[in-house]
Amino acid sequence: MTRPGLPKLIATDLDGTLVRSDDTVSAYTHGVLDRVRAAGIPVVGATGRGPRLTELTRNDIRAADFLVMAGGGRVVDQSDPTGPVVLRDERLAGEVLARLLADLEAEVGPLTVMVEASDEHDAPLWGDYHPSWPYQDRFEARTRAECLSCDVIKAFARTADHHVDELLAVARRIVPPQVATLTQAGLGFIEICPPGVDKATGLTVVAQSLGVDPADVLVFGDMPNDLPMFEWAGWSRVAVANAHPTVRAAADEVTLRNDDDGVAVYLDRLLSR
C-alpha cells in the first residue's frame, strides 16, 4: 500500500516505462522529474541498459542522481561534484557462462546468444545474428568462443521453439541462483546476469549510500526484470498500464501507459497533493 507523505527516493525503469515507444522522453516528463529533485527527493534511473549506453541513459533521465544499469550490475553516483563515481561493477565469468549455456542447450536445443562485454561508449553486443534484435547498429557477429573468452556484463539468449517466458522458466529450473541471475526485459531474449545482480540489489547500494530505508522508496516498472525492485521497495510499486501481467499483478497501483507519460502523470499528482 502507498504510504502517506512523500517517498524519500524514487526509482524508475526506462524503456517501456519512462521512455515512450518512439524512444523519446517528453519535455513534460523531464520537467516533472526536475520538480521531484527540487522537492529534495533523489531520482534513480534503474535500467537493463549496460554502461555502454550511459550517455543515452543520462539524456533520457537527466534528473537522475544515480544510475542503476545492466539490471543492477553497474551502479553510478552522478551527484558527486567531482564527477560520476562507480559504486558497483559486477561481471559474469566467461567459463561460468559457457557451462550454463551448455546445460541450457542440452535441455532446450540450440540458442541464439549475444553478450555484452564492453562498457565503452556505444560498444556493440557480440554474438549470433538474429533479425528480431531491435538494435542492429550496435551489434557485431562473433563466434561463441570469442564471446566466452572474457568476463561479461550480461548475456542474452533465445530459442525459436520457446516463448521468452517459457524459456525463462526452464532456465531458472536448470541454473541455480548462485550461478547467475536470470530475467527478461521484453526484448524476446532471456537475460543472464552475474549472481546476486538485479535491480533490487543495485538499488540497495544507492539506498545505503543515502541512508534511505527501502520502505521509503517508490518504484515504477513494466517488465519482469523490475519485479525484484517491486519486492524490495515499500512506499509504493507502480506499474505502467502497458506492463507485463506479472508486473501489474505485483503492483500497488497502475498508472497510464508509457506513451501517455504515466510516470510523470503519477508524480505530478503526487507533488500536487
mmCIF file with all atom_site columns, C-alpha atoms in Angstrom, residues 124-238:
data_model
loop_
_atom_site.group_PDB
_atom_site.id
_atom_site.type_symbol
_atom_site.label_atom_id
_atom_site.label_alt_id
_atom_site.label_comp_id
_atom_site.label_asym_id
_atom_site.label_entity_id
_atom_site.label_seq_id
_atom_site.pdbx_PDB_ins_code
_atom_site.Cartn_x
_atom_site.Cartn_y
_atom_site.Cartn_z
_atom_site.occupancy
_atom_site.B_iso_or_equiv
_atom_site.pdbx_formal_charge
_atom_site.auth_seq_id
_atom_site.auth_comp_id
_atom_site.auth_asym_id
_atom_site.auth_atom_id
_atom_site.pdbx_PDB_model_num
ATOM 1   C CA . PRO A 1 124 ? 28.333 -3.340  -29.834 1.00 0.00 ? 124 PRO A CA 1
ATOM 2   C CA . LEU A 1 125 ? 26.966 -6.568  -28.461 1.00 0.00 ? 125 LEU A CA 1
ATOM 3   C CA . TRP A 1 126 ? 28.783 -9.654  -29.759 1.00 0.00 ? 126 TRP A CA 1
ATOM 4   C CA . GLY A 1 127 ? 27.362 -12.969 -30.841 1.00 0.00 ? 127 GLY A CA 1
ATOM 5   C CA . ASP A 1 128 ? 24.794 -14.633 -33.073 1.00 0.00 ? 128 ASP A CA 1
ATOM 6   C CA . TYR A 1 129 ? 22.818 -12.505 -35.507 1.00 0.00 ? 129 TYR A CA 1
ATOM 7   C CA . HIS A 1 130 ? 19.060 -12.601 -35.046 1.00 0.00 ? 130 HIS A CA 1
ATOM 8   C CA . PRO A 1 131 ? 16.666 -10.471 -37.132 1.00 0.00 ? 131 PRO A CA 1
ATOM 9   C CA . SER A 1 132 ? 14.408 -9.746  -34.159 1.00 0.00 ? 132 SER A CA 1
ATOM 10  C CA . TRP A 1 133 ? 17.098 -7.882  -32.221 1.00 0.00 ? 133 TRP A CA 1
ATOM 11  C CA . PRO A 1 134 ? 15.992 -4.242  -32.424 1.00 0.00 ? 134 PRO A CA 1
ATOM 12  C CA . TYR A 1 135 ? 19.428 -2.589  -32.164 1.00 0.00 ? 135 TYR A CA 1
ATOM 13  C CA . GLN A 1 136 ? 21.374 -3.949  -35.128 1.00 0.00 ? 136 GLN A CA 1
ATOM 14  C CA . ASP A 1 137 ? 23.517 -0.800  -35.320 1.00 0.00 ? 137 ASP A CA 1
ATOM 15  C CA . ARG A 1 138 ? 25.107 -1.827  -32.022 1.00 0.00 ? 138 ARG A CA 1
ATOM 16  C CA . PHE A 1 139 ? 25.737 -5.490  -32.871 1.00 0.00 ? 139 PHE A CA 1
ATOM 17  C CA . GLU A 1 140 ? 28.806 -7.355  -34.140 1.00 0.00 ? 140 GLU A CA 1
ATOM 18  C CA . ALA A 1 141 ? 28.734 -11.010 -35.238 1.00 0.00 ? 141 ALA A CA 1
ATOM 19  C CA . ARG A 1 142 ? 31.307 -13.079 -33.348 1.00 0.00 ? 142 ARG A CA 1
ATOM 20  C CA . THR A 1 143 ? 31.806 -16.763 -32.652 1.00 0.00 ? 143 THR A CA 1
ATOM 21  C CA . ARG A 1 144 ? 30.636 -18.348 -29.419 1.00 0.00 ? 144 ARG A CA 1
ATOM 22  C CA . ALA A 1 145 ? 34.270 -18.973 -28.462 1.00 0.00 ? 145 ALA A CA 1
ATOM 23  C CA . GLU A 1 146 ? 35.088 -15.274 -28.877 1.00 0.00 ? 146 GLU A CA 1
ATOM 24  C CA . CYS A 1 147 ? 32.036 -14.286 -26.824 1.00 0.00 ? 147 CYS A CA 1
ATOM 25  C CA . LEU A 1 148 ? 33.041 -16.589 -23.969 1.00 0.00 ? 148 LEU A CA 1
ATOM 26  C CA . SER A 1 149 ? 36.719 -15.626 -23.962 1.00 0.00 ? 149 SER A CA 1
ATOM 27  C CA . CYS A 1 150 ? 36.256 -12.899 -21.351 1.00 0.00 ? 150 CYS A CA 1
ATOM 28  C CA . ASP A 1 151 ? 34.082 -11.893 -18.422 1.00 0.00 ? 151 ASP A CA 1
ATOM 29  C CA . VAL A 1 152 ? 30.785 -10.306 -19.497 1.00 0.00 ? 152 VAL A CA 1
ATOM 30  C CA . ILE A 1 153 ? 28.421 -7.706  -18.092 1.00 0.00 ? 153 ILE A CA 1
ATOM 31  C CA . LYS A 1 154 ? 25.434 -9.824  -19.155 1.00 0.00 ? 154 LYS A CA 1
ATOM 32  C CA . ALA A 1 155 ? 24.347 -12.255 -21.846 1.00 0.00 ? 155 ALA A CA 1
ATOM 33  C CA . PHE A 1 156 ? 21.163 -12.601 -23.912 1.00 0.00 ? 156 PHE A CA 1
ATOM 34  C CA . ALA A 1 157 ? 19.708 -15.890 -25.190 1.00 0.00 ? 157 ALA A CA 1
ATOM 35  C CA . ARG A 1 158 ? 16.663 -17.058 -27.128 1.00 0.00 ? 158 ARG A CA 1
ATOM 36  C CA . THR A 1 159 ? 15.408 -20.135 -28.951 1.00 0.00 ? 159 THR A CA 1
ATOM 37  C CA . ALA A 1 160 ? 12.938 -20.399 -31.806 1.00 0.00 ? 160 ALA A CA 1
ATOM 38  C CA . ASP A 1 161 ? 10.955 -23.093 -30.008 1.00 0.00 ? 161 ASP A CA 1
ATOM 39  C CA . HIS A 1 162 ? 10.139 -21.306 -26.735 1.00 0.00 ? 162 HIS A CA 1
ATOM 40  C CA . HIS A 1 163 ? 8.329  -18.111 -25.798 1.00 0.00 ? 163 HIS A CA 1
ATOM 41  C CA . VAL A 1 164 ? 10.680 -15.952 -23.729 1.00 0.00 ? 164 VAL A CA 1
ATOM 42  C CA . ASP A 1 165 ? 8.679  -16.509 -20.537 1.00 0.00 ? 165 ASP A CA 1
ATOM 43  C CA . GLU A 1 166 ? 8.743  -20.267 -21.103 1.00 0.00 ? 166 GLU A CA 1
ATOM 44  C CA . LEU A 1 167 ? 12.492 -20.212 -21.755 1.00 0.00 ? 167 LEU A CA 1
ATOM 45  C CA . LEU A 1 168 ? 12.996 -18.155 -18.602 1.00 0.00 ? 168 LEU A CA 1
ATOM 46  C CA . ALA A 1 169 ? 11.078 -20.700 -16.538 1.00 0.00 ? 169 ALA A CA 1
ATOM 47  C CA . VAL A 1 170 ? 13.180 -23.564 -17.931 1.00 0.00 ? 170 VAL A CA 1
ATOM 48  C CA . ALA A 1 171 ? 16.430 -21.656 -17.384 1.00 0.00 ? 171 ALA A CA 1
ATOM 49  C CA . ARG A 1 172 ? 15.536 -20.858 -13.781 1.00 0.00 ? 172 ARG A CA 1
ATOM 50  C CA . ARG A 1 173 ? 14.849 -24.538 -13.168 1.00 0.00 ? 173 ARG A CA 1
ATOM 51  C CA . ILE A 1 174 ? 18.245 -25.528 -14.540 1.00 0.00 ? 174 ILE A CA 1
ATOM 52  C CA . VAL A 1 175 ? 20.501 -22.679 -13.399 1.00 0.00 ? 175 VAL A CA 1
ATOM 53  C CA . PRO A 1 176 ? 20.922 -22.157 -9.628  1.00 0.00 ? 176 PRO A CA 1
ATOM 54  C CA . PRO A 1 177 ? 20.673 -18.517 -8.470  1.00 0.00 ? 177 PRO A CA 1
ATOM 55  C CA . GLN A 1 178 ? 24.193 -18.722 -7.032  1.00 0.00 ? 178 GLN A CA 1
ATOM 56  C CA . VAL A 1 179 ? 25.453 -19.291 -10.598 1.00 0.00 ? 179 VAL A CA 1
ATOM 57  C CA . ALA A 1 180 ? 23.574 -16.500 -12.397 1.00 0.00 ? 180 ALA A CA 1
ATOM 58  C CA . THR A 1 181 ? 20.535 -14.243 -12.164 1.00 0.00 ? 181 THR A CA 1
ATOM 59  C CA . LEU A 1 182 ? 18.016 -14.815 -14.953 1.00 0.00 ? 182 LEU A CA 1
ATOM 60  C CA . THR A 1 183 ? 15.301 -12.441 -16.127 1.00 0.00 ? 183 THR A CA 1
ATOM 61  C CA . GLN A 1 184 ? 13.713 -10.919 -19.223 1.00 0.00 ? 184 GLN A CA 1
ATOM 62  C CA . ALA A 1 185 ? 13.075 -7.308  -20.190 1.00 0.00 ? 185 ALA A CA 1
ATOM 63  C CA . GLY A 1 186 ? 10.664 -7.540  -23.107 1.00 0.00 ? 186 GLY A CA 1
ATOM 64  C CA . LEU A 1 187 ? 13.165 -7.942  -25.952 1.00 0.00 ? 187 LEU A CA 1
ATOM 65  C CA . GLY A 1 188 ? 12.375 -11.592 -26.678 1.00 0.00 ? 188 GLY A CA 1
ATOM 66  C CA . PHE A 1 189 ? 15.611 -12.797 -25.072 1.00 0.00 ? 189 PHE A CA 1
ATOM 67  C CA . ILE A 1 190 ? 16.268 -14.013 -21.552 1.00 0.00 ? 190 ILE A CA 1
ATOM 68  C CA . GLU A 1 191 ? 18.999 -12.024 -19.814 1.00 0.00 ? 191 GLU A CA 1
ATOM 69  C CA . ILE A 1 192 ? 21.778 -13.761 -17.901 1.00 0.00 ? 192 ILE A CA 1
ATOM 70  C CA . CYS A 1 193 ? 23.420 -11.594 -15.252 1.00 0.00 ? 193 CYS A CA 1
ATOM 71  C CA . PRO A 1 194 ? 26.047 -12.236 -12.569 1.00 0.00 ? 194 PRO A CA 1
ATOM 72  C CA . PRO A 1 195 ? 24.716 -13.943 -9.416  1.00 0.00 ? 195 PRO A CA 1
ATOM 73  C CA . GLY A 1 196 ? 23.151 -11.543 -6.934  1.00 0.00 ? 196 GLY A CA 1
ATOM 74  C CA . VAL A 1 197 ? 22.640 -8.886  -9.602  1.00 0.00 ? 197 VAL A CA 1
ATOM 75  C CA . ASP A 1 198 ? 19.168 -7.447  -10.029 1.00 0.00 ? 198 ASP A CA 1
ATOM 76  C CA . LYS A 1 199 ? 17.562 -4.037  -9.729  1.00 0.00 ? 199 LYS A CA 1
ATOM 77  C CA . ALA A 1 200 ? 16.859 -4.568  -6.016  1.00 0.00 ? 200 ALA A CA 1
ATOM 78  C CA . THR A 1 201 ? 20.491 -5.237  -5.120  1.00 0.00 ? 201 THR A CA 1
ATOM 79  C CA . GLY A 1 202 ? 21.537 -2.318  -7.295  1.00 0.00 ? 202 GLY A CA 1
ATOM 80  C CA . LEU A 1 203 ? 19.066 -0.018  -5.565  1.00 0.00 ? 203 LEU A CA 1
ATOM 81  C CA . THR A 1 204 ? 20.261 -1.328  -2.198  1.00 0.00 ? 204 THR A CA 1
ATOM 82  C CA . VAL A 1 205 ? 23.678 0.172   -2.980  1.00 0.00 ? 205 VAL A CA 1
ATOM 83  C CA . VAL A 1 206 ? 22.016 3.534   -3.660  1.00 0.00 ? 206 VAL A CA 1
ATOM 84  C CA . ALA A 1 207 ? 19.739 3.410   -0.625  1.00 0.00 ? 207 ALA A CA 1
ATOM 85  C CA . GLN A 1 208 ? 22.587 2.526   1.717   1.00 0.00 ? 208 GLN A CA 1
ATOM 86  C CA . SER A 1 209 ? 24.740 5.365   0.374   1.00 0.00 ? 209 SER A CA 1
ATOM 87  C CA . LEU A 1 210 ? 21.873 7.785   1.104   1.00 0.00 ? 210 LEU A CA 1
ATOM 88  C CA . GLY A 1 211 ? 20.717 6.214   4.371   1.00 0.00 ? 211 GLY A CA 1
ATOM 89  C CA . VAL A 1 212 ? 17.243 5.559   2.934   1.00 0.00 ? 212 VAL A CA 1
ATOM 90  C CA . ASP A 1 213 ? 15.090 2.640   4.097   1.00 0.00 ? 213 ASP A CA 1
ATOM 91  C CA . PRO A 1 214 ? 13.529 0.534   1.290   1.00 0.00 ? 214 PRO A CA 1
ATOM 92  C CA . ALA A 1 215 ? 10.171 1.205   2.961   1.00 0.00 ? 215 ALA A CA 1
ATOM 93  C CA . ASP A 1 216 ? 10.530 4.830   1.832   1.00 0.00 ? 216 ASP A CA 1
ATOM 94  C CA . VAL A 1 217 ? 11.223 4.069   -1.834  1.00 0.00 ? 217 VAL A CA 1
ATOM 95  C CA . LEU A 1 218 ? 8.746  4.492   -4.728  1.00 0.00 ? 218 LEU A CA 1
ATOM 96  C CA . VAL A 1 219 ? 9.431  2.472   -7.903  1.00 0.00 ? 219 VAL A CA 1
ATOM 97  C CA . PHE A 1 220 ? 7.994  2.302   -11.428 1.00 0.00 ? 220 PHE A CA 1
ATOM 98  C CA . GLY A 1 221 ? 8.345  -0.542  -13.924 1.00 0.00 ? 221 GLY A CA 1
ATOM 99  C CA . ASP A 1 222 ? 6.892  -2.645  -16.720 1.00 0.00 ? 222 ASP A CA 1
ATOM 100 C CA . MET A 1 223 ? 8.810  -5.919  -17.189 1.00 0.00 ? 223 MET A CA 1
ATOM 101 C CA . PRO A 1 224 ? 9.859  -8.985  -15.156 1.00 0.00 ? 224 PRO A CA 1
ATOM 102 C CA . ASN A 1 225 ? 13.339 -7.538  -14.602 1.00 0.00 ? 225 ASN A CA 1
ATOM 103 C CA . ASP A 1 226 ? 11.554 -4.897  -12.486 1.00 0.00 ? 226 ASP A CA 1
ATOM 104 C CA . LEU A 1 227 ? 9.995  -7.466  -10.129 1.00 0.00 ? 227 LEU A CA 1
ATOM 105 C CA . PRO A 1 228 ? 12.947 -7.627  -7.696  1.00 0.00 ? 228 PRO A CA 1
ATOM 106 C CA . MET A 1 229 ? 12.729 -3.883  -7.051  1.00 0.00 ? 229 MET A CA 1
ATOM 107 C CA . PHE A 1 230 ? 8.950  -4.191  -6.698  1.00 0.00 ? 230 PHE A CA 1
ATOM 108 C CA . GLU A 1 231 ? 9.515  -6.790  -3.969  1.00 0.00 ? 231 GLU A CA 1
ATOM 109 C CA . TRP A 1 232 ? 12.185 -4.603  -2.333  1.00 0.00 ? 232 TRP A CA 1
ATOM 110 C CA . ALA A 1 233 ? 10.532 -1.159  -2.316  1.00 0.00 ? 233 ALA A CA 1
ATOM 111 C CA . GLY A 1 234 ? 7.879  -0.365  0.258   1.00 0.00 ? 234 GLY A CA 1
ATOM 112 C CA . TRP A 1 235 ? 6.452  3.128   -0.275  1.00 0.00 ? 235 TRP A CA 1
ATOM 113 C CA . SER A 1 236 ? 4.642  2.087   -3.449  1.00 0.00 ? 236 SER A CA 1
ATOM 114 C CA . ARG A 1 237 ? 5.196  -0.115  -6.501  1.00 0.00 ? 237 ARG A CA 1
ATOM 115 C CA . VAL A 1 238 ? 3.635  1.389   -9.637  1.00 0.00 ? 238 VAL A CA 1
#
